[in-house]
PDB file of C-alpha atoms in Angstrom:
ATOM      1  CA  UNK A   1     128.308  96.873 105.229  1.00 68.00           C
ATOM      2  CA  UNK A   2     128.151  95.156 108.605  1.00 77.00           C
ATOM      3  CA  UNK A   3     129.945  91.327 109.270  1.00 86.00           C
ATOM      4  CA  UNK A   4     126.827  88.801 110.227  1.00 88.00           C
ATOM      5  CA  UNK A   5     128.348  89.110 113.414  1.00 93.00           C
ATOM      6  CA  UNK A   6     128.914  92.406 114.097  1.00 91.00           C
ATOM      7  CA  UNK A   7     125.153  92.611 112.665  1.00 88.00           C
ATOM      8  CA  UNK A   8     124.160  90.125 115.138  1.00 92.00           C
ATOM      9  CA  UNK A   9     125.950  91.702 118.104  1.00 95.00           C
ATOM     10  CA  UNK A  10     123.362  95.005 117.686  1.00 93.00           C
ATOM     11  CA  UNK A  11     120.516  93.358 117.338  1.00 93.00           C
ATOM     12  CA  UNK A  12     121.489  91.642 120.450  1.00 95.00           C
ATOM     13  CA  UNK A  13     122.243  94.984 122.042  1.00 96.00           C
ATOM     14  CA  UNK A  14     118.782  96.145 120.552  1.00 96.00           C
ATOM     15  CA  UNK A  15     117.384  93.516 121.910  1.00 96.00           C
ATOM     16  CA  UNK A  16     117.890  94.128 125.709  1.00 96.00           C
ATOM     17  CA  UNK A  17     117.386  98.100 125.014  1.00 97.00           C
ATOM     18  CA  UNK A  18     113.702  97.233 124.022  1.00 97.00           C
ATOM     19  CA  UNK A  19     112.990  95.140 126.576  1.00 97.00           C
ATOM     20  CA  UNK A  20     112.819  98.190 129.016  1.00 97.00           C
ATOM     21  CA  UNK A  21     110.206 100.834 129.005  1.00 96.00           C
ATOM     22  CA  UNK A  22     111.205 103.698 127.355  1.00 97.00           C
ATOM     23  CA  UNK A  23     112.685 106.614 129.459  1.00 97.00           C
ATOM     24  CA  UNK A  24     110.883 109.111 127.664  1.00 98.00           C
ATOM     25  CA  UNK A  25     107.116 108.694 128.089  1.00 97.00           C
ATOM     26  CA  UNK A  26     105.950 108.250 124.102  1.00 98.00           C
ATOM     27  CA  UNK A  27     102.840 110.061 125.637  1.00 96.00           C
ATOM     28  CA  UNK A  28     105.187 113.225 125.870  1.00 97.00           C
ATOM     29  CA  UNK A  29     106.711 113.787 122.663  1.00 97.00           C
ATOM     30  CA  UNK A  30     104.428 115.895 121.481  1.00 95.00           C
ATOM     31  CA  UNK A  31     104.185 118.082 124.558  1.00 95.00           C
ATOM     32  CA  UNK A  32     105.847 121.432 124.481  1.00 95.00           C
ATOM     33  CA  UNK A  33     105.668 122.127 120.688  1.00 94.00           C
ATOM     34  CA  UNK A  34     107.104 118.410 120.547  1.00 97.00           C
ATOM     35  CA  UNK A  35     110.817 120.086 121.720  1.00 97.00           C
ATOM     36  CA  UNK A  36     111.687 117.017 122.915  1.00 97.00           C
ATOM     37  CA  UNK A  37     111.863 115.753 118.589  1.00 98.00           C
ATOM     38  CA  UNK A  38     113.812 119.242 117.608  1.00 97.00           C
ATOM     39  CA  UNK A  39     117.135 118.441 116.134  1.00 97.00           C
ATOM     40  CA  UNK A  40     118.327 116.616 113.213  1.00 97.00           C
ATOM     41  CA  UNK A  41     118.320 112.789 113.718  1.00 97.00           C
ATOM     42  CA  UNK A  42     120.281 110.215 111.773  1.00 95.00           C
ATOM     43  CA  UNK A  43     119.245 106.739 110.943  1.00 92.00           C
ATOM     44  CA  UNK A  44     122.154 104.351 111.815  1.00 90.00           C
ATOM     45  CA  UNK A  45     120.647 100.900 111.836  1.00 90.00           C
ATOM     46  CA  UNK A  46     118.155  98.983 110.589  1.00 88.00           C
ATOM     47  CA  UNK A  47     117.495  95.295 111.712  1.00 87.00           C
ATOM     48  CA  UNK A  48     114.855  94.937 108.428  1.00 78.00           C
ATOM     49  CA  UNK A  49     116.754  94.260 104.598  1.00 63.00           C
ATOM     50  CA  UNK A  50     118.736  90.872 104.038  1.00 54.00           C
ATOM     51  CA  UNK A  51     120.179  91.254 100.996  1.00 48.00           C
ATOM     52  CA  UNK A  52     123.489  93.779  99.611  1.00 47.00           C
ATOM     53  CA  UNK A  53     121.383  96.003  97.762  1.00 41.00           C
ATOM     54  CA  UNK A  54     118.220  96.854  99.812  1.00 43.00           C
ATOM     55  CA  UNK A  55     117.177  98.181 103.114  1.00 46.00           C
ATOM     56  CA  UNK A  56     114.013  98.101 105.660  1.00 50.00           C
ATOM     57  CA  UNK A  57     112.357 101.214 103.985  1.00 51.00           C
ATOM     58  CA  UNK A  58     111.629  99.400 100.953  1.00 51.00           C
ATOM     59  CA  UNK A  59     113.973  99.534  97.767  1.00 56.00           C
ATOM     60  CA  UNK A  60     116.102 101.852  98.942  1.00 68.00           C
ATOM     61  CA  UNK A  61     119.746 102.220  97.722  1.00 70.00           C
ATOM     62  CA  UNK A  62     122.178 101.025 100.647  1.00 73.00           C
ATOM     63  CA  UNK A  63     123.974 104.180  99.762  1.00 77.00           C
ATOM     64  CA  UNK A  64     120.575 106.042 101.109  1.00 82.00           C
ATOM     65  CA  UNK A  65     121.185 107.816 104.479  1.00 87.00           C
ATOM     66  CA  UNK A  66     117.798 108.664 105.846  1.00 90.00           C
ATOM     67  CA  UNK A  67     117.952 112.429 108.032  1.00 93.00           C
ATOM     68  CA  UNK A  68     114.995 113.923 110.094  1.00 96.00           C
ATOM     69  CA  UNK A  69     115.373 117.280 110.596  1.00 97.00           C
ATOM     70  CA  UNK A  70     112.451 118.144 113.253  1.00 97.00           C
ATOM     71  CA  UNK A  71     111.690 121.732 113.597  1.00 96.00           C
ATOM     72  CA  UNK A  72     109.635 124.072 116.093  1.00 95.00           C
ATOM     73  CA  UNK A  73     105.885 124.467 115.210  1.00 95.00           C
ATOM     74  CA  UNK A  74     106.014 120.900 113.826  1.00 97.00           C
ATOM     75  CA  UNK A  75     107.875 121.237 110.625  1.00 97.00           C
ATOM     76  CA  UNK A  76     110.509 118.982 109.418  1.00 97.00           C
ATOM     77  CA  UNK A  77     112.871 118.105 106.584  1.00 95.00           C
ATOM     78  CA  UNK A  78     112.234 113.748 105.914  1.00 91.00           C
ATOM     79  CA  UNK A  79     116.145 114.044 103.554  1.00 89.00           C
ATOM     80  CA  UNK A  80     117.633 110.768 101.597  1.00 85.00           C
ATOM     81  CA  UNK A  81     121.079 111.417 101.221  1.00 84.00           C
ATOM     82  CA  UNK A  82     122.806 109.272  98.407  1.00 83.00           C
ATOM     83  CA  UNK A  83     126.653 108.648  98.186  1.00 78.00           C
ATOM     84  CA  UNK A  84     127.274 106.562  95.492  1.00 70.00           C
ATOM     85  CA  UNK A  85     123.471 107.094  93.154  1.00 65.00           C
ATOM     86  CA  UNK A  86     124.715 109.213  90.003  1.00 66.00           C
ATOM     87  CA  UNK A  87     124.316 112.784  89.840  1.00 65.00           C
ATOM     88  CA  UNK A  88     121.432 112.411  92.916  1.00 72.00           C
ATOM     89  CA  UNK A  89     122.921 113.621  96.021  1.00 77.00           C
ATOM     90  CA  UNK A  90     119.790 113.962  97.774  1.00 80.00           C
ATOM     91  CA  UNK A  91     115.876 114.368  98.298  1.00 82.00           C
ATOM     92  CA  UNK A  92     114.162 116.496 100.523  1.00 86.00           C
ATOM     93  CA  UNK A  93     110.702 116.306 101.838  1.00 88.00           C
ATOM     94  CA  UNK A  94     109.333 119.712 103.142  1.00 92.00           C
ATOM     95  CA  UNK A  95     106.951 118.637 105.682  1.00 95.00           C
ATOM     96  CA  UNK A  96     104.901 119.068 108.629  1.00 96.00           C
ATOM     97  CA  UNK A  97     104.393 116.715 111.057  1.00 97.00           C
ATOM     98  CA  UNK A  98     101.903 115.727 114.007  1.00 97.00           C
ATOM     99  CA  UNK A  99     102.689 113.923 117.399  1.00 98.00           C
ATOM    100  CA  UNK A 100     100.637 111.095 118.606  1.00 97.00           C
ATOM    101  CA  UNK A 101      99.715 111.769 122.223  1.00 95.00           C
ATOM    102  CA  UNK A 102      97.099 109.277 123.092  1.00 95.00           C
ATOM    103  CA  UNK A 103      96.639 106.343 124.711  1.00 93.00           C
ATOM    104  CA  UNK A 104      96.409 104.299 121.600  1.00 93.00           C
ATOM    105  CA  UNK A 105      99.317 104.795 119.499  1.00 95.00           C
ATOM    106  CA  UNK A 106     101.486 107.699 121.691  1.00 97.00           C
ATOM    107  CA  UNK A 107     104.617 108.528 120.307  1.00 96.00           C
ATOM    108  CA  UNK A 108     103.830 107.671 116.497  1.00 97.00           C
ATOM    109  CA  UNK A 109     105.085 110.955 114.425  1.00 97.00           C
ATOM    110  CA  UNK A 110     103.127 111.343 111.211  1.00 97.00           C
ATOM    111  CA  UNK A 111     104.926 113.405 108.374  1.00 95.00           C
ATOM    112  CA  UNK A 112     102.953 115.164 105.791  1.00 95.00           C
ATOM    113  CA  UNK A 113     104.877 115.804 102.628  1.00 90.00           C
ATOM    114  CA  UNK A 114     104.631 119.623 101.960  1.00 91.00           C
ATOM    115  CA  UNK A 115     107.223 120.056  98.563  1.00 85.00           C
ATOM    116  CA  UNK A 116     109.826 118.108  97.536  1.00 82.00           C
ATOM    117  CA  UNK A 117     113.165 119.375  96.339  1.00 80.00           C
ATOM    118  CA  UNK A 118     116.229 117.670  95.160  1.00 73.00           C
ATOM    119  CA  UNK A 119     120.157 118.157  94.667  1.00 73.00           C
ATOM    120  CA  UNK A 120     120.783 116.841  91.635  1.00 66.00           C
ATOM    121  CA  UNK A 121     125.017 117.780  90.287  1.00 60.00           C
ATOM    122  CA  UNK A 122     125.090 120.354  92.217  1.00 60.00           C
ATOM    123  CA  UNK A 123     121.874 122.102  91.603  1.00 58.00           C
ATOM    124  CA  UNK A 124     120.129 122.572  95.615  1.00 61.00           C
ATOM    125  CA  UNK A 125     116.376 122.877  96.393  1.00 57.00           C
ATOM    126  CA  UNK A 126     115.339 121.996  92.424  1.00 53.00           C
ATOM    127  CA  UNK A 127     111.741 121.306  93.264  1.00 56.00           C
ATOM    128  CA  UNK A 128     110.559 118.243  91.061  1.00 55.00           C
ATOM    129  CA  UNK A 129     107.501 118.469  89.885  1.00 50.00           C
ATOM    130  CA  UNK A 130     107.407 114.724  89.389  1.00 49.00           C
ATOM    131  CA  UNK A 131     107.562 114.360  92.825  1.00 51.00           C
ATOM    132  CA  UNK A 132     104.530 116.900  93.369  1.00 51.00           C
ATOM    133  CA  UNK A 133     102.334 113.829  93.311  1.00 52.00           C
ATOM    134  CA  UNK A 134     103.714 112.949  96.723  1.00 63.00           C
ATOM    135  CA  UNK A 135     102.673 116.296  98.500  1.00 68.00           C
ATOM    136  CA  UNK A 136      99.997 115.631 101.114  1.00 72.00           C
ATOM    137  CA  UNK A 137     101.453 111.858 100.817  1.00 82.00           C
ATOM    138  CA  UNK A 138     101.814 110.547 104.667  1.00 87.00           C
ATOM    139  CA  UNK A 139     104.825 108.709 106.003  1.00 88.00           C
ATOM    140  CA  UNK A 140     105.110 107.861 109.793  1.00 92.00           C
ATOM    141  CA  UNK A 141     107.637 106.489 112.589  1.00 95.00           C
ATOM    142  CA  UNK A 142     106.123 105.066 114.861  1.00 97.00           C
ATOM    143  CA  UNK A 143     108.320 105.568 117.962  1.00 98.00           C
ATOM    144  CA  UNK A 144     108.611 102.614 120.778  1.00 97.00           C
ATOM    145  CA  UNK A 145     111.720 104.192 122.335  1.00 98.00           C
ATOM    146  CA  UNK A 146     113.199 107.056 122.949  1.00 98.00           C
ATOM    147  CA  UNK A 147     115.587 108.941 125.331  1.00 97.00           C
ATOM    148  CA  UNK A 148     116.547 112.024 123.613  1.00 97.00           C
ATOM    149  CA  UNK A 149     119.480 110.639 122.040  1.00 97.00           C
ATOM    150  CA  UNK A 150     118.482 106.963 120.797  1.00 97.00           C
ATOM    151  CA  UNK A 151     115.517 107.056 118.724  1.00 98.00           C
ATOM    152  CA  UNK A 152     114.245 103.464 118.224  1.00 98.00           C
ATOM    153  CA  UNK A 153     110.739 102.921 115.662  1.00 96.00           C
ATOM    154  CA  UNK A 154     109.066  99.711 114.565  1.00 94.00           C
ATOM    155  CA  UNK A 155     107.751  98.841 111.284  1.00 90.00           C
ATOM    156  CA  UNK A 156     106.405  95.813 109.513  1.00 86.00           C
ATOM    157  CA  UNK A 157     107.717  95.200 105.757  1.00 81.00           C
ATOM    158  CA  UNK A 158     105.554  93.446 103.113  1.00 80.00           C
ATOM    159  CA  UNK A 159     105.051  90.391 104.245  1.00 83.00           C
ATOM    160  CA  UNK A 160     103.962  91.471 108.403  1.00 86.00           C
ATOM    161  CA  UNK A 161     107.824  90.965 109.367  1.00 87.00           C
ATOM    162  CA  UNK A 162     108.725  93.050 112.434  1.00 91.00           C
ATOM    163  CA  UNK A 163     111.790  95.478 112.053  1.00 91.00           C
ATOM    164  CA  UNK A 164     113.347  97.961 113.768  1.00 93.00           C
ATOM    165  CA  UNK A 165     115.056 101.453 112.863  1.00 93.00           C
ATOM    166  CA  UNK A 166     117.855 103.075 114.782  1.00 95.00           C
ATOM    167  CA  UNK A 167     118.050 106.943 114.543  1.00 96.00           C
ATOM    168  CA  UNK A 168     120.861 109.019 116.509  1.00 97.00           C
ATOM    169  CA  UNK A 169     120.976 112.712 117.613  1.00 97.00           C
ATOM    170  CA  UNK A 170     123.592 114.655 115.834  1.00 90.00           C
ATOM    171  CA  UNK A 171     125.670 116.694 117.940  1.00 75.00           C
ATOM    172  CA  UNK A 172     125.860 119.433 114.634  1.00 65.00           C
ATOM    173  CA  UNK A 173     123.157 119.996 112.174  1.00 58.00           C
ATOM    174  CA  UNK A 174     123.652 119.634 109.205  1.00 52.00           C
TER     175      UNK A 174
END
């Protein structure tokens, strides 16, 4: 967990970052099979949550690492990785996605929940057929910066609050 100050000091930094235009035209991440997306992207911030046991993306464990996996032909893998949840080391939405290119919302990524499968003590790719409600279920990011390395979304929580999400490009996949 981050020191108030230490929190402070990135928002600061996140701060300034978003008050330039993004290098990356929002228009343009969807252009060329959205390529610009491919890669597996790790959320490492959050500005939303304000408490020790919740984040920004609603009642999420803090141990919950949130992964995007984006894929050619607009699949993805939307994966919660748990460290410290019992016996659940992760979910994994199989999903398809869509890119935003207009002039209204451009850059806001729209994930479609295909299957979900779990690792649960060991077992990988158990599909749960409790979570088969959830396919066709939407999520979204809705991108307002991006440079091919920093990915930066907004969000509002329940009560019309403003946050932020930070998601890096890892080097490896995983």
């Amino acid at each position: 967990m981050l020191t108030d100050d230490k929190r402070s000091e990135i928002e600061s930094y996140l701060s300034n970052v978003l008050q330039m235009p993004s290098p990356t035209p929002l228009k343009s991440l969807g252009d060329n099979n959205a390529s610009k997306l491919h890669g597996c992207w790790t959320m490492v911030f959050s500005t939303g949550g304000n408490n020790d046991d919740v984040d920004a993306l609603g009642n999420l464990p803090r141990d919950c690492t949130v992964q995007l996996k984006m894929e050619p032909n607009y699949r993805a893998d939307y994966k919660l990785s748990f460290s410290k949840t019992f016996g659940l080391e992760s979910l994994t939405a199989k999903s398809s996605y869509i890119v935003d290119t207009s002039l209204i919302n451009p850059g806001l990524v729209t994930f479609i929940y295909q299957e979900i499968v779990s690792d649960v003590f060991g077992f990988k790719a158990l599909p749960i057929g409790l979570f088969g409600m959830l396919k066709g279920r939407t999520t979204y990011v809705d991108t307002v910066w991006f440079d091919g390395n920093l990915w930066i979304e907004r969000g509002y929580n329940l009560d019309g609050q403003e946050f932020y999400n930070v998601y890096i490009k890892s080097a490896i996949e995983d």
